[in-house]
Amino acid sequence: FPSHDMPLKKGIKKVVSPFIPRKEQQMVIDDKHRFQVVIAHRRLGKTVMAVNKLIMLALQNTKNRPQYAFISPERSQSRQNVWDYLNEYARFLPGFNSNKTELTVEFTTPSGSTAKIFLQGAEDPNRLRGNYYDHVVLDEVAQMPRSLWGEVVRPALADRQGGATFLGTPRGKNFFYDMYQIAKEDATGNWAAFVFK
């Protein structure tokens, strides 16, 4: 991660992430577009990359109480596929606290605020309503309902001009395909499209 003048726990001189990104992962992490669509093969390390992107974004955020979400098609997938990675890469951060029941992790940002990362599932969109998010990762988007983006996630990003990263592997013409077309044809400068074969 970029270096920060972080308020560290007493006795801690430096915080170093154990994550060493591959070239493709680094491209997505460094990308500054508000929205990214990432089509990638199964062994790229999408989950690890996305978890570390959320942590990095939180550490750079100067807003009060930043919030982030990693959304899988089902909440049980987030618990099974993401929970351990999130704890592994965030546990060294100041103020770290994890709640396995709620599937949330909190830590202190360099600005002194508390950042929170939620692990969610797309099978119950109502569970996502009412929150604001600074950035959301949607994983395996081809398995999610189209309405999730327009009716739930996009409005949750609006207040804070939050962003989103769409991840997945190709599965025909579906919601993920549509999001890739939007990113590929974007004229606003808000979208980026990545394809890693």
Short mmCIF file of C-alpha atoms in Angstrom, two decimals:
data_model
loop_
_atom_site.label_atom_id
_atom_site.label_comp_id
_atom_site.label_asym_id
_atom_site.label_seq_id
_atom_site.Cartn_x
_atom_site.Cartn_y
_atom_site.Cartn_z
CA PHE A 1 0.00 0.00 0.00
CA PRO A 2 1.09 3.59 -0.36
CA SER A 3 2.86 4.80 2.78
CA HIS A 4 0.81 6.79 5.29
CA ASP A 5 1.51 8.76 8.42
CA MET A 6 -0.85 6.51 10.33
CA PRO A 7 -1.66 6.92 14.01
CA LEU A 8 -0.27 3.56 15.11
CA LYS A 9 -0.72 1.57 18.30
CA LYS A 10 1.85 2.36 20.97
CA GLY A 11 5.12 0.63 20.19
CA ILE A 12 4.29 -0.03 16.52
CA LYS A 13 6.69 1.79 14.23
CA LYS A 14 5.43 0.69 10.83
CA VAL A 15 2.56 -1.23 9.27
CA VAL A 16 3.43 -3.50 6.33
CA SER A 17 0.85 -5.44 4.37
CA PRO A 18 1.64 -9.08 3.64
CA PHE A 19 -0.06 -8.68 0.25
CA ILE A 20 2.28 -8.60 -2.74
CA PRO A 21 0.14 -8.01 -5.85
CA ARG A 22 0.76 -9.55 -9.24
CA LYS A 23 1.01 -7.16 -12.20
CA GLU A 24 -2.66 -7.61 -13.20
CA GLN A 25 -3.87 -7.18 -9.63
CA GLN A 26 -1.81 -4.02 -9.24
CA MET A 27 -3.37 -2.56 -12.40
CA VAL A 28 -6.87 -2.86 -10.90
CA ILE A 29 -5.83 -1.67 -7.44
CA ASP A 30 -4.12 1.41 -8.90
CA ASP A 31 -6.96 2.27 -11.28
CA LYS A 32 -8.60 5.60 -10.35
CA HIS A 33 -11.86 5.23 -12.33
CA ARG A 34 -14.99 5.35 -10.22
CA PHE A 35 -16.22 2.03 -11.66
CA GLN A 36 -14.21 -0.94 -12.89
CA VAL A 37 -15.38 -4.11 -14.62
CA VAL A 38 -12.85 -6.92 -14.35
CA ILE A 39 -13.22 -10.08 -16.43
CA ALA A 40 -10.62 -12.54 -15.23
CA HIS A 41 -9.72 -16.21 -15.23
CA ARG A 42 -10.35 -18.29 -12.13
CA ARG A 43 -6.82 -18.19 -10.69
CA LEU A 44 -6.07 -14.47 -11.01
CA GLY A 45 -6.66 -13.89 -7.30
CA LYS A 46 -9.73 -11.65 -7.71
CA THR A 47 -10.88 -12.05 -4.12
CA VAL A 48 -7.51 -11.27 -2.54
CA MET A 49 -7.07 -8.33 -4.92
CA ALA A 50 -10.53 -6.95 -4.14
CA VAL A 51 -10.12 -7.29 -0.37
CA ASN A 52 -6.84 -5.40 -0.51
CA LYS A 53 -8.34 -2.76 -2.80
CA LEU A 54 -11.09 -2.12 -0.23
CA ILE A 55 -8.54 -1.88 2.59
CA MET A 56 -6.36 0.51 0.57
CA LEU A 57 -9.33 2.71 -0.35
CA ALA A 58 -10.36 2.85 3.31
CA LEU A 59 -6.85 3.86 4.39
CA GLN A 60 -6.84 6.68 1.84
CA ASN A 61 -10.33 7.92 2.68
CA THR A 62 -10.48 11.15 4.70
CA LYS A 63 -14.28 11.17 5.07
CA ASN A 64 -15.94 10.40 8.38
CA ARG A 65 -16.75 6.72 9.01
CA PRO A 66 -16.09 5.28 5.54
CA GLN A 67 -17.99 2.09 4.71
CA TYR A 68 -17.31 -0.61 2.14
CA ALA A 69 -18.95 -3.84 1.05
CA PHE A 70 -17.91 -7.05 -0.66
CA ILE A 71 -21.03 -8.64 -2.17
CA SER A 72 -21.10 -12.25 -3.36
CA PRO A 73 -24.13 -13.95 -4.96
CA GLU A 74 -24.89 -15.44 -1.52
CA ARG A 75 -23.82 -14.32 1.96
CA SER A 76 -22.52 -17.82 2.70
CA GLN A 77 -20.10 -17.42 -0.22
CA SER A 78 -18.77 -14.20 1.29
CA ARG A 79 -18.29 -16.00 4.61
CA GLN A 80 -16.59 -18.99 2.99
CA ASN A 81 -14.50 -17.25 0.30
CA VAL A 82 -13.72 -13.79 1.70
CA TRP A 83 -13.88 -13.74 5.50
CA ASP A 84 -10.47 -15.30 6.18
CA TYR A 85 -8.73 -13.10 3.59
CA LEU A 86 -10.31 -9.94 5.00
CA ASN A 87 -9.12 -10.79 8.51
CA GLU A 88 -5.68 -11.87 7.31
CA TYR A 89 -4.96 -8.60 5.52
CA ALA A 90 -6.67 -6.19 7.95
CA ARG A 91 -5.66 -7.66 11.31
CA PHE A 92 -2.42 -5.65 11.53
CA LEU A 93 -4.22 -2.29 11.17
CA PRO A 94 -4.73 0.03 14.15
CA GLY A 95 -8.09 -0.38 15.88
CA PHE A 96 -8.75 -3.72 14.16
CA ASN A 97 -11.95 -5.44 15.27
CA SER A 98 -13.81 -8.25 13.50
CA ASN A 99 -17.32 -9.57 14.08
CA LYS A 100 -17.93 -12.99 12.53
CA THR A 101 -21.66 -12.92 13.30
CA GLU A 102 -22.16 -9.68 11.38
CA LEU A 103 -19.32 -10.42 8.91
CA THR A 104 -17.76 -6.99 9.46
CA VAL A 105 -14.25 -5.73 10.03
CA GLU A 106 -13.36 -2.31 11.45
CA PHE A 107 -10.06 -0.45 11.72
CA THR A 108 -8.77 3.07 12.21
CA THR A 109 -7.85 5.13 9.15
CA PRO A 110 -4.91 7.56 9.03
CA SER A 111 -7.39 10.44 9.45
CA GLY A 112 -8.49 8.89 12.77
CA SER A 113 -11.90 7.71 11.62
CA THR A 114 -13.24 4.16 11.87
CA ALA A 115 -13.61 2.34 8.56
CA LYS A 116 -15.97 -0.62 8.23
CA ILE A 117 -16.02 -3.38 5.62
CA PHE A 118 -19.17 -5.51 5.32
CA LEU A 119 -19.39 -8.94 3.69
CA GLN A 120 -22.82 -9.32 2.10
CA GLY A 121 -24.87 -11.50 -0.23
CA ALA A 122 -26.99 -10.54 -3.23
CA GLU A 123 -29.73 -13.04 -2.35
CA ASP A 124 -31.26 -10.60 0.15
CA PRO A 125 -31.09 -7.08 -1.35
CA ASN A 126 -33.10 -5.67 1.57
CA ARG A 127 -30.16 -6.38 3.88
CA LEU A 128 -28.14 -3.92 1.78
CA ARG A 129 -30.70 -1.12 1.84
CA GLY A 130 -30.29 1.87 4.12
CA ASN A 131 -26.49 1.85 4.18
CA TYR A 132 -24.10 4.19 2.41
CA TYR A 133 -20.94 2.89 0.82
CA ASP A 134 -17.73 4.51 -0.34
CA HIS A 135 -16.91 1.53 -2.57
CA VAL A 136 -18.51 -1.83 -3.27
CA VAL A 137 -17.08 -4.98 -4.80
CA LEU A 138 -19.60 -7.19 -6.59
CA ASP A 139 -18.13 -10.65 -7.14
CA GLU A 140 -19.41 -13.20 -9.69
CA VAL A 141 -21.76 -10.58 -11.09
CA ALA A 142 -23.15 -12.97 -13.72
CA GLN A 143 -24.98 -14.76 -10.89
CA MET A 144 -26.62 -11.60 -9.51
CA PRO A 145 -29.96 -10.03 -10.39
CA ARG A 146 -29.76 -6.94 -12.61
CA SER A 147 -31.96 -4.99 -10.19
CA LEU A 148 -29.33 -5.21 -7.44
CA TRP A 149 -27.20 -2.53 -9.10
CA GLY A 150 -29.84 0.00 -10.12
CA GLU A 151 -32.23 -0.35 -7.19
CA VAL A 152 -29.91 -1.03 -4.25
CA VAL A 153 -26.16 -0.60 -4.75
CA ARG A 154 -26.02 2.45 -7.01
CA PRO A 155 -28.25 4.54 -4.70
CA ALA A 156 -26.11 3.48 -1.70
CA LEU A 157 -23.05 4.95 -3.47
CA ALA A 158 -24.71 8.22 -4.49
CA ASP A 159 -24.38 10.32 -1.31
CA ARG A 160 -20.62 9.92 -1.05
CA GLN A 161 -19.87 9.54 -4.77
CA GLY A 162 -18.74 6.00 -4.08
CA GLY A 163 -17.37 3.56 -6.63
CA ALA A 164 -17.77 -0.08 -7.55
CA THR A 165 -15.68 -2.94 -8.85
CA PHE A 166 -17.49 -5.68 -10.78
CA LEU A 167 -15.65 -9.03 -10.83
CA GLY A 168 -16.30 -12.29 -12.57
CA THR A 169 -15.69 -14.80 -15.28
CA PRO A 170 -17.67 -14.87 -18.55
CA ARG A 171 -20.94 -16.85 -18.49
CA GLY A 172 -22.71 -15.71 -21.65
CA LYS A 173 -24.74 -12.55 -22.16
CA ASN A 174 -26.13 -11.48 -18.80
CA PHE A 175 -25.88 -8.67 -16.24
CA PHE A 176 -22.08 -8.96 -16.09
CA TYR A 177 -21.84 -8.82 -19.89
CA ASP A 178 -24.02 -5.69 -19.88
CA MET A 179 -21.80 -3.99 -17.28
CA TYR A 180 -18.72 -4.83 -19.34
CA GLN A 181 -20.32 -3.24 -22.42
CA ILE A 182 -21.10 -0.09 -20.41
CA ALA A 183 -17.49 0.10 -19.21
CA LYS A 184 -16.01 -0.63 -22.64
CA GLU A 185 -18.15 2.01 -24.39
CA ASP A 186 -18.01 4.63 -21.62
CA ALA A 187 -17.61 8.20 -22.82
CA THR A 188 -17.85 9.83 -19.37
CA GLY A 189 -14.44 8.77 -18.12
CA ASN A 190 -15.98 7.11 -15.06
CA TRP A 191 -15.56 3.49 -16.17
CA ALA A 192 -12.65 1.15 -16.85
CA ALA A 193 -12.80 -2.32 -18.41
CA PHE A 194 -10.17 -4.99 -17.76
CA VAL A 195 -9.91 -8.41 -19.42
CA PHE A 196 -7.36 -10.90 -18.12
CA LYS A 197 -7.46 -14.10 -20.16
#
